[in-house]
Short mmCIF file of C-alpha atoms and ligand atoms in Angstrom, two decimals:
data_model
loop_
_atom_site.label_atom_id
_atom_site.label_comp_id
_atom_site.label_asym_id
_atom_site.label_seq_id
_atom_site.Cartn_x
_atom_site.Cartn_y
_atom_site.Cartn_z
CA MET Z 987 111.58 111.86 112.90
CA ALA Z 988 109.30 110.49 110.41
CA GLU Z 989 106.87 113.17 108.41
CA LEU Z 990 103.05 113.58 108.31
CA PRO Z 991 102.04 115.97 105.37
CA LEU Z 992 98.25 117.08 106.27
CA LEU Z 993 97.11 118.30 102.96
CA ASN Z 994 94.04 120.26 103.13
CA GLY Z 995 92.65 121.62 99.60
CA PRO Z 996 90.68 125.03 98.43
CA ASN Z 997 88.33 126.49 101.19
CA LEU Z 998 89.44 124.86 103.86
CA ALA Z 999 91.40 127.75 105.42
CA GLN Z 1000 87.27 129.05 105.79
CA LEU Z 1001 86.80 126.88 108.58
CA GLY Z 1002 85.52 127.88 111.88
CA ARG Z 1003 83.40 130.56 109.96
CA ARG Z 1004 82.36 128.49 106.52
CA ARG Z 1005 79.15 126.71 106.68
CA PRO Z 1006 79.71 126.14 110.49
CA GLU Z 1007 76.36 123.94 110.37
CA ILE Z 1008 78.03 121.94 107.70
CA TYR Z 1009 81.56 121.82 109.18
CA GLY Z 1010 81.56 122.86 112.55
CA THR Z 1011 83.41 125.56 114.52
CA THR Z 1012 86.92 123.99 114.59
CA THR Z 1013 89.55 126.32 112.78
CA LEU Z 1014 92.08 124.41 110.35
CA THR Z 1015 94.78 126.03 113.10
CA GLY Z 1016 93.22 124.20 115.41
CA ILE Z 1017 92.62 121.07 113.43
CA GLU Z 1018 96.21 121.23 112.85
CA GLU Z 1019 97.11 121.68 116.52
CA MET Z 1020 95.42 118.55 117.30
CA VAL Z 1021 96.94 116.39 114.87
CA ARG Z 1022 100.47 117.77 116.08
CA LYS Z 1023 99.73 116.84 119.50
CA ALA Z 1024 97.80 113.10 118.31
CA VAL Z 1025 101.44 112.61 116.53
CA PRO Z 1026 104.31 113.48 118.60
CA GLY Z 1027 107.52 112.72 117.39
CA HIS Z 1028 106.81 113.23 113.82
CA THR Z 1029 106.51 116.02 111.88
CA VAL Z 1030 103.98 117.96 110.74
CA ARG Z 1031 103.89 119.07 107.46
CA ALA Z 1032 100.06 121.01 106.76
CA VAL Z 1033 99.74 122.72 103.98
CA GLN Z 1034 96.23 124.24 102.88
CA ASP Z 1035 96.09 125.96 99.29
CA GLU Z 1036 93.36 126.88 97.08
CA CYS Z 1037 95.82 125.27 94.01
CA GLU Z 1038 95.50 122.23 93.16
CA GLY Z 1039 99.13 122.03 92.10
CA ALA Z 1040 100.38 123.28 95.30
CA LEU Z 1041 98.98 120.46 96.86
CA VAL Z 1042 100.80 118.55 94.27
CA ARG Z 1043 104.03 120.06 95.30
CA ALA Z 1044 103.97 119.31 98.76
CA VAL Z 1045 103.02 115.59 98.22
CA HIS Z 1046 106.62 115.76 95.36
CA ALA Z 1047 108.49 117.37 98.55
CA ALA Z 1048 107.37 114.90 101.23
CA GLY Z 1049 110.24 113.11 103.08
CA ASP Z 1050 110.41 110.20 105.19
CA CYS Z 1051 106.64 109.89 105.52
CA ALA Z 1052 104.82 108.21 108.81
CA GLY Z 1053 101.95 108.49 106.19
CA ALA Z 1054 99.57 111.39 105.00
CA ILE Z 1055 96.75 112.80 106.10
CA VAL Z 1056 94.60 114.30 102.64
CA ASN Z 1057 91.55 116.62 102.50
CA PRO Z 1058 91.11 117.54 99.22
CA GLY Z 1059 87.86 119.74 99.31
CA ALA Z 1060 86.38 119.55 96.71
CA LEU Z 1061 89.18 118.25 94.40
CA MET Z 1062 87.95 115.22 95.28
CA MET Z 1063 85.32 115.52 93.21
CA ALA Z 1064 87.88 116.67 89.89
CA GLY Z 1065 91.20 116.85 91.00
CA TRP Z 1066 92.96 113.92 88.54
CA SER Z 1067 96.61 115.63 88.53
CA LEU Z 1068 96.46 114.83 92.67
CA ARG Z 1069 94.97 111.64 92.44
CA ASP Z 1070 98.28 111.10 90.35
CA ALA Z 1071 101.08 112.27 92.66
CA LEU Z 1072 99.20 110.15 95.32
CA GLU Z 1073 99.20 107.77 93.54
CA SER Z 1074 102.93 107.36 94.09
CA PHE Z 1075 103.24 108.52 97.36
CA PRO Z 1076 105.23 105.67 99.33
CA ALA Z 1077 102.79 105.25 101.94
CA PRO Z 1078 99.76 104.65 103.47
CA TRP Z 1079 97.46 108.07 103.65
CA ILE Z 1080 94.10 108.42 104.51
CA GLU Z 1081 91.32 111.10 103.04
CA VAL Z 1082 89.06 112.66 105.05
CA HIS Z 1083 85.83 114.90 104.83
CA LEU Z 1084 84.63 116.78 107.72
CA SER Z 1085 80.47 116.32 106.96
CA ASN Z 1086 79.18 113.39 105.35
CA VAL Z 1087 79.59 113.81 101.73
CA TRP Z 1088 77.59 110.86 100.90
CA ALA Z 1089 74.78 112.43 103.10
CA ARG Z 1090 74.80 115.82 100.80
CA GLU Z 1091 74.57 116.82 97.13
CA GLU Z 1092 74.84 113.57 94.56
CA PHE Z 1093 77.60 115.54 93.24
CA ARG Z 1094 80.00 114.98 96.45
CA HIS Z 1095 79.21 111.29 96.02
CA HIS Z 1096 82.08 110.39 93.94
CA SER Z 1097 85.63 110.52 94.94
CA VAL Z 1098 88.92 110.33 91.75
CA LEU Z 1099 90.76 110.22 94.81
CA SER Z 1100 89.33 107.20 96.71
CA PRO Z 1101 90.63 104.78 94.97
CA PRO Z 1102 94.54 104.95 95.85
CA ALA Z 1103 93.64 105.87 99.43
CA SER Z 1104 94.12 103.76 102.26
CA GLY Z 1105 91.25 104.72 103.78
CA VAL Z 1106 88.36 106.91 103.90
CA ILE Z 1107 87.18 108.91 106.67
CA ALA Z 1108 83.57 111.45 106.61
CA GLY Z 1109 80.91 112.61 108.28
CA LEU Z 1110 83.09 112.67 111.90
CA GLY Z 1111 83.87 116.60 112.20
CA ALA Z 1112 87.24 118.11 112.85
CA ASP Z 1113 87.63 114.27 115.14
CA GLY Z 1114 88.10 113.05 111.82
CA TYR Z 1115 91.93 114.12 111.69
CA ARG Z 1116 92.37 112.73 114.50
CA VAL Z 1117 90.74 109.45 113.78
CA ALA Z 1118 92.82 108.90 110.96
CA THR Z 1119 96.08 109.16 112.88
CA PRO Z 1120 96.39 105.53 114.61
CA ALA Z 1121 95.59 104.77 110.83
CA LEU Z 1122 98.53 104.99 109.61
CA PRO Z 1123 100.92 102.22 110.62
CA ALA Z 1124 103.60 104.01 111.03
CA THR Z 1125 102.61 106.25 113.82
CA ILE Z 1126 101.16 102.87 115.62
CA GLU Z 1127 105.07 102.04 115.21
CA GLY Z 1128 105.69 105.77 116.99
C1 LIG U 260 85.11 118.10 102.26
C2 LIG U 260 83.37 117.99 101.41
C3 LIG U 260 83.91 118.99 100.18
O1 LIG U 260 82.85 118.34 99.07
C4 LIG U 260 83.96 120.22 99.77
O2 LIG U 260 83.79 120.36 98.96
C5 LIG U 260 84.79 120.69 100.81
C6 LIG U 260 84.35 120.12 102.38
C7 LIG U 260 84.38 118.22 103.48
O3 LIG U 260 85.24 118.64 104.37
O4 LIG U 260 83.77 117.77 104.00
O5 LIG U 260 85.02 121.56 100.61
O6 LIG U 260 85.91 117.88 101.93
#
């Protein structure tokens, strides 16, 4: 069964109570359940960590992958070791942000992760994770 790493960076375990006016009220557990339902037949490997190294390890540990969904949180701004790891990721992956980062503070306008991503989804709230799943070719193939 193909794996689908679902990686969430710093502060995203706080979803549901973290600035709900920006990030919505869906918890990270709710998002993980939503992604699992969206890709039956795949093993979703959900990892959230406050530390960049743990996410790098999760990228290295990925097996036969359908693709990956990555919300790096603030690592979007300077997560160079995560960027290096994802550059060698063997399948397409999508960068997701709940908020529309370009409508926010200027320091959120540039992501060091985006160039090697297959696509970027921002501003759709928790729905962005669900929208990402059919964009990963292997999940379309089933
Ligand atoms: C975020 C946007 C980032 O700028 C911020 O640091 C986050 C969450 C989002 O999902 O909108 O932690 O990635």
